[in-house]
Short mmCIF file of N, CA and C in Angstrom, two decimals:
data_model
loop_
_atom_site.label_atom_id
_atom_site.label_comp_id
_atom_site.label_asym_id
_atom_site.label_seq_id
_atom_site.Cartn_x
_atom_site.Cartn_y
_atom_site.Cartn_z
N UNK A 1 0.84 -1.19 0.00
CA UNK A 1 0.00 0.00 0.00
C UNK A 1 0.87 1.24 0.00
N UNK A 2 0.16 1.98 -0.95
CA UNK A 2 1.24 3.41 -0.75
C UNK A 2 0.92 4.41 0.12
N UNK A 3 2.10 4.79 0.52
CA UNK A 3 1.99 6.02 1.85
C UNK A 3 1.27 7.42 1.34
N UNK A 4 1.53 7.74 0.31
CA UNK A 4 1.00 9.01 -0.30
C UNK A 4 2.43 10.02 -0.89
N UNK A 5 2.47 10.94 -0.65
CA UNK A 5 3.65 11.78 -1.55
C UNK A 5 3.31 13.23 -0.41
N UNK A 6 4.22 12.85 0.73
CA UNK A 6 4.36 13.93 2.02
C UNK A 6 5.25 14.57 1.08
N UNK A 7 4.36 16.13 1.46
CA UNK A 7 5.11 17.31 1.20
C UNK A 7 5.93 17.72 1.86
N UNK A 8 6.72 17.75 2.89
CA UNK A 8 7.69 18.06 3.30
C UNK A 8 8.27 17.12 4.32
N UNK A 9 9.30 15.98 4.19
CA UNK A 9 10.08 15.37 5.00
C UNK A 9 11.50 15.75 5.49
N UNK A 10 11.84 15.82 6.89
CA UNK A 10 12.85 16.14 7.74
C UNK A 10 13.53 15.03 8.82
N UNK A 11 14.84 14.39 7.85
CA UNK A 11 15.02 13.38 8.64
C UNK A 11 16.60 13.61 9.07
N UNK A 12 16.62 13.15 10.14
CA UNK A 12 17.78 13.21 11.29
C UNK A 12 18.62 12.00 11.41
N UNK A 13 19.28 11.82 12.86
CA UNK A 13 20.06 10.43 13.08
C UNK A 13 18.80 10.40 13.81
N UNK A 14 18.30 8.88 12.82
CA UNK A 14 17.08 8.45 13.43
C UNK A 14 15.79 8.57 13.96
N UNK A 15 15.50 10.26 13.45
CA UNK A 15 14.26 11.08 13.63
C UNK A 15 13.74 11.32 12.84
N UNK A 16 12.40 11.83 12.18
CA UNK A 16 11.21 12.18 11.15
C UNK A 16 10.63 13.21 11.69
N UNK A 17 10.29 14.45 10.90
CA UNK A 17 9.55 15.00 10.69
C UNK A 17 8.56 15.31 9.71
N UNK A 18 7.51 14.75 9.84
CA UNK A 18 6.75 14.99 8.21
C UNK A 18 5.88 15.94 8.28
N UNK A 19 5.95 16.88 7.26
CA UNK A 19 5.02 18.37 7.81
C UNK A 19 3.70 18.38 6.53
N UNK A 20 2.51 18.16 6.38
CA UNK A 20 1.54 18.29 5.46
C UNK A 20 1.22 19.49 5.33
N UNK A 21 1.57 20.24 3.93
CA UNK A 21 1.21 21.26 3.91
C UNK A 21 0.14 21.69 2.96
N UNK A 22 -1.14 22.00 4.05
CA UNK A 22 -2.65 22.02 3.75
C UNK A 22 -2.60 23.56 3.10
N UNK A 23 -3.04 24.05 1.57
CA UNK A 23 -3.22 24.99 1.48
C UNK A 23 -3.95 25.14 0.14
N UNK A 24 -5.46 25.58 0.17
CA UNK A 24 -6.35 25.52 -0.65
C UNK A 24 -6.04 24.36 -1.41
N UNK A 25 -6.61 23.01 -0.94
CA UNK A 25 -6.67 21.93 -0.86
C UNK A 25 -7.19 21.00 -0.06
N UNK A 26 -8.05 20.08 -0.39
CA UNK A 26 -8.58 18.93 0.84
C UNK A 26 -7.93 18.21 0.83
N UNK A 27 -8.19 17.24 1.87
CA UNK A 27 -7.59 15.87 2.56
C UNK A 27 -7.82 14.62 1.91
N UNK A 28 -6.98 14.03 1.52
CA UNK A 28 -7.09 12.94 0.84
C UNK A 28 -7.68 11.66 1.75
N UNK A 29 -8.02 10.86 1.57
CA UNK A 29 -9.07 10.04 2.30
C UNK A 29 -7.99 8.97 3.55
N UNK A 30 -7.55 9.41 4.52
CA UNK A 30 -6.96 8.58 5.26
C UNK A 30 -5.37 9.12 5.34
N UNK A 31 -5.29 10.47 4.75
CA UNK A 31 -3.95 10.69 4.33
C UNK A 31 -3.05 11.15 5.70
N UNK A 32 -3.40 11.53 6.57
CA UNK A 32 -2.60 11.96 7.92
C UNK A 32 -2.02 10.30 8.90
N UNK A 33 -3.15 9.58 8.61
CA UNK A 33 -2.80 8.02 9.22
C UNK A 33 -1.86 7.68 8.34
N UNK A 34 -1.87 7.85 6.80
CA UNK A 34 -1.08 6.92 6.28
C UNK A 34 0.74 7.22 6.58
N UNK A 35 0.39 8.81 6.54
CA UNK A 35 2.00 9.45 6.88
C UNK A 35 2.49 9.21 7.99
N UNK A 36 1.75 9.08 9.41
CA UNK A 36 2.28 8.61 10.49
C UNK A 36 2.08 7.02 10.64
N UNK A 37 1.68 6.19 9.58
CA UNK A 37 1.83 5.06 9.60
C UNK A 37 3.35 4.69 9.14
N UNK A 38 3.58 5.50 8.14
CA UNK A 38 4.82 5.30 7.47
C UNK A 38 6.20 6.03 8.50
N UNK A 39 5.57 6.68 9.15
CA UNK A 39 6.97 7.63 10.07
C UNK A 39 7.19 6.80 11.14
N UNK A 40 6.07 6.00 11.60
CA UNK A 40 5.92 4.90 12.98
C UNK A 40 7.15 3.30 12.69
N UNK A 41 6.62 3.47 11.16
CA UNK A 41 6.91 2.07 10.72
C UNK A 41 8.78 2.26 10.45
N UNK A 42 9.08 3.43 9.75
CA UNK A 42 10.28 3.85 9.47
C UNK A 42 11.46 4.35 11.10
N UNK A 43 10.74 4.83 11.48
CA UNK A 43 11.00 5.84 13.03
C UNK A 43 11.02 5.60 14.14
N UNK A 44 10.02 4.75 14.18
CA UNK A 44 9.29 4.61 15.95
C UNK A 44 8.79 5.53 16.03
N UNK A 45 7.57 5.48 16.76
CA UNK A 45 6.38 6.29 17.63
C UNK A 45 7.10 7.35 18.11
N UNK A 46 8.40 7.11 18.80
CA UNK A 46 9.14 8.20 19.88
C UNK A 46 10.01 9.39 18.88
N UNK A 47 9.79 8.88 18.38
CA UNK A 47 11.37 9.73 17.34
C UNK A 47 10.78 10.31 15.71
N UNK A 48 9.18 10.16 15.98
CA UNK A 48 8.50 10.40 14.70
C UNK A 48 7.19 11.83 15.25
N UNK A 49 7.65 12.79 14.01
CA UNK A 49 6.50 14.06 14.16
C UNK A 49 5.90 14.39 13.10
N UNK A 50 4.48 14.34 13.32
CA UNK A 50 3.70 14.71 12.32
C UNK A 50 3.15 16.12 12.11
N UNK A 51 3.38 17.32 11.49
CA UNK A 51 2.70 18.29 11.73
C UNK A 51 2.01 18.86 10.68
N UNK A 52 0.42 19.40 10.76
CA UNK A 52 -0.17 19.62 10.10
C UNK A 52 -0.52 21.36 9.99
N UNK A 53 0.12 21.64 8.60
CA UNK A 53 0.12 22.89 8.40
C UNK A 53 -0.78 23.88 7.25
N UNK A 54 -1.38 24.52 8.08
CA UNK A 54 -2.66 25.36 7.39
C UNK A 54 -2.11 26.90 7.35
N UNK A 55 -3.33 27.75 6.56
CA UNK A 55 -3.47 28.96 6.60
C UNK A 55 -3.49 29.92 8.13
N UNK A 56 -4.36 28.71 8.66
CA UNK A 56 -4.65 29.50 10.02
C UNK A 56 -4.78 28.29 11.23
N UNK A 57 -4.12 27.02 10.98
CA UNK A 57 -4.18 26.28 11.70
C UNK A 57 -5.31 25.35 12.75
N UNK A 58 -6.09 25.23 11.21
CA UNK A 58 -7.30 24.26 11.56
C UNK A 58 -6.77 23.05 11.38
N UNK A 59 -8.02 22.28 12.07
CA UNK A 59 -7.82 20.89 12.84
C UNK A 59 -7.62 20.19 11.05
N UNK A 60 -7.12 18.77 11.47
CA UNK A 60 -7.40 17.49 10.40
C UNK A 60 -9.29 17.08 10.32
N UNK A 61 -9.33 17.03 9.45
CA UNK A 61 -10.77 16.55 9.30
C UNK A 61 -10.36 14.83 9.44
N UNK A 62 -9.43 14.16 9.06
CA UNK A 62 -9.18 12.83 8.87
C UNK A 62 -7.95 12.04 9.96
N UNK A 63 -7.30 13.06 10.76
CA UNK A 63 -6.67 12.92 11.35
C UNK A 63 -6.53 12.15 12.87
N UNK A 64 -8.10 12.04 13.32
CA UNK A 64 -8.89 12.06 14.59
C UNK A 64 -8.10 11.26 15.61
N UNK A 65 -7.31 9.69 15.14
CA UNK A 65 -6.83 8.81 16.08
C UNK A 65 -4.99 9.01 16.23
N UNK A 66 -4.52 10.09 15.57
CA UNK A 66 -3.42 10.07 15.56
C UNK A 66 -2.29 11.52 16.05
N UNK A 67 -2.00 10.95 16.83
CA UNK A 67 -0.83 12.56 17.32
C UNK A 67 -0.12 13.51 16.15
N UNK A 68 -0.95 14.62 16.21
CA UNK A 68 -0.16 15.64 15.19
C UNK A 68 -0.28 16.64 15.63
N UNK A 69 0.49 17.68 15.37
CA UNK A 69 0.43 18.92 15.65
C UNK A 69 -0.12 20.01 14.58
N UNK A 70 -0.92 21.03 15.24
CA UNK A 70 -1.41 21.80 14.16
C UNK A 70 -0.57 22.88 14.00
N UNK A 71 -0.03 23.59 13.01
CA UNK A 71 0.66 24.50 12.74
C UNK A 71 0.01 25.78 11.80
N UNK A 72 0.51 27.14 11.94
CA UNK A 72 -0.53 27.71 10.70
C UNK A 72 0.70 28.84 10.46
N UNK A 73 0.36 28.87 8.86
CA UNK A 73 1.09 30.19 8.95
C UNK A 73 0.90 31.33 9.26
N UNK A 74 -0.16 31.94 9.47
CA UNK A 74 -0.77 33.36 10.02
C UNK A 74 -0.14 33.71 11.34
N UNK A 75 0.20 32.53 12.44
CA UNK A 75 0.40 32.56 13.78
C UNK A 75 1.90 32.34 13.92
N UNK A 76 1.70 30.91 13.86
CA UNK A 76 3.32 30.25 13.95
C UNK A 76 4.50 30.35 13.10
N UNK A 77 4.04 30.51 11.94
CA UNK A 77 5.26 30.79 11.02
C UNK A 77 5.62 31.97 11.11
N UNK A 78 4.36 33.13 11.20
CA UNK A 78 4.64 34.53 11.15
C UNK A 78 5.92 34.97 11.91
N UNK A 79 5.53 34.36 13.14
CA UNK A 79 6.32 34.69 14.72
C UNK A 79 7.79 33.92 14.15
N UNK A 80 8.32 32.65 13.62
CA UNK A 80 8.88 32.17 13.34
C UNK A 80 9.76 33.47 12.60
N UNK A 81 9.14 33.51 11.15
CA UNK A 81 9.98 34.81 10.14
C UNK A 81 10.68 35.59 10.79
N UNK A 82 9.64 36.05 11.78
CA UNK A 82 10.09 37.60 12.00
C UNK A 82 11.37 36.91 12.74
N UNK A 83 11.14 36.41 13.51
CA UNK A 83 12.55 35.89 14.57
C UNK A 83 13.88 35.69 13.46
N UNK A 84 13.71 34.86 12.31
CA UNK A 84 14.65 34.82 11.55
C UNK A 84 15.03 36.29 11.12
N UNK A 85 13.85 37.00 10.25
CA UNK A 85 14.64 38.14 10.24
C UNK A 85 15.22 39.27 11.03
N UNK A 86 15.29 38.95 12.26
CA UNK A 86 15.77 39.57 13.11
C UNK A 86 17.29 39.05 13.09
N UNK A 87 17.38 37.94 13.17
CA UNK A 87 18.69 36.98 13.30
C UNK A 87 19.69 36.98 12.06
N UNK A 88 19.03 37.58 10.77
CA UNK A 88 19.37 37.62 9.54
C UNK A 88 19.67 38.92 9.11
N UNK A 89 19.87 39.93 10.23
CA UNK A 89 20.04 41.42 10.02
C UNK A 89 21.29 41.67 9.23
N UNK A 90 22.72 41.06 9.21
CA UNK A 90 23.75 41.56 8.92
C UNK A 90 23.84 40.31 7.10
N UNK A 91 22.60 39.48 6.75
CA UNK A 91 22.22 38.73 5.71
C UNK A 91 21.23 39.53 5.12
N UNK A 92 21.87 40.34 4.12
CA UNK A 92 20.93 41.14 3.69
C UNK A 92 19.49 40.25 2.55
N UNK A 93 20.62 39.59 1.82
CA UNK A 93 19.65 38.76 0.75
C UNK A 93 18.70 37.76 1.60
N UNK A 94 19.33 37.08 2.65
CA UNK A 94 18.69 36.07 3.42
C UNK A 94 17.56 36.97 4.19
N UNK A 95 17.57 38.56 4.68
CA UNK A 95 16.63 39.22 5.43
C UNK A 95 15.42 39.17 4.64
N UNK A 96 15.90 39.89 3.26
CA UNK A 96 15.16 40.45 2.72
C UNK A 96 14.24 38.97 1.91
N UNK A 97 14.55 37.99 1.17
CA UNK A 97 13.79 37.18 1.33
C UNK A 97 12.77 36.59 2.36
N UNK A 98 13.14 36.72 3.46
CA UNK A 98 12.45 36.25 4.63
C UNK A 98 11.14 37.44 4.37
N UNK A 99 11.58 38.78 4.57
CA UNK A 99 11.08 39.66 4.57
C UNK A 99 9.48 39.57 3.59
N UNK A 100 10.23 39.05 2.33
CA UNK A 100 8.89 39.19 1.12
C UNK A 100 7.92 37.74 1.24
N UNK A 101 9.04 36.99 1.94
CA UNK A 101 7.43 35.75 2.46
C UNK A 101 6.61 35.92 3.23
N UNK A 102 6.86 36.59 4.47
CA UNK A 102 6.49 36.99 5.50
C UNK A 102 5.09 37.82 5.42
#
């Protein structure tokens, strides 16, 4: 069975992060189980993160039995940027990109 095609994977010595990034788009039928089926199976339970990332950090509609985190960009990423571009002051190209996503 196939896992699906996670949009953003982050792997470590021996850690996963898989981040779904929800944006004007629905949920594919079972698709948050299948990614933490595959991060459980690859990872372990302990060393595997699922996070689910929206506009404004609404829930999984399909997600219900499985540990994930909700993330949004309006809130969390925002706060995130700005921190980088603060940290990126003497990176002008690296500021100023940050700057125009933001």
């Amino acid at each position: 069975m196939s896992k699906g095609r996670m949009d953003i994977v982050i792997r470590g010595n021996g850690w996963v992060v898989v981040i779904e990034n929800k944006v004007y788009a629905t949920e594919q039928e079972d698709q948050l189980t299948r990614y933490w089926e595959w991060a459980k199976e690859n990872y372990g339970e302990k060393n595997s993160r699922l996070l689910y990332l929206t506009l404004d950090g609404k829930k999984s509609e399909t997600g219900n039995n499985i540990p994930y985190m909700c993330v949004s960009y309006s809130d969390d990423l925002q706060k995130w940027i700005s921190a980088c571009v603060r940290i990126a002051s003497e990176r002008p190209f690296v500021r100023e990109t940050l700057r125009q996503y933001r």
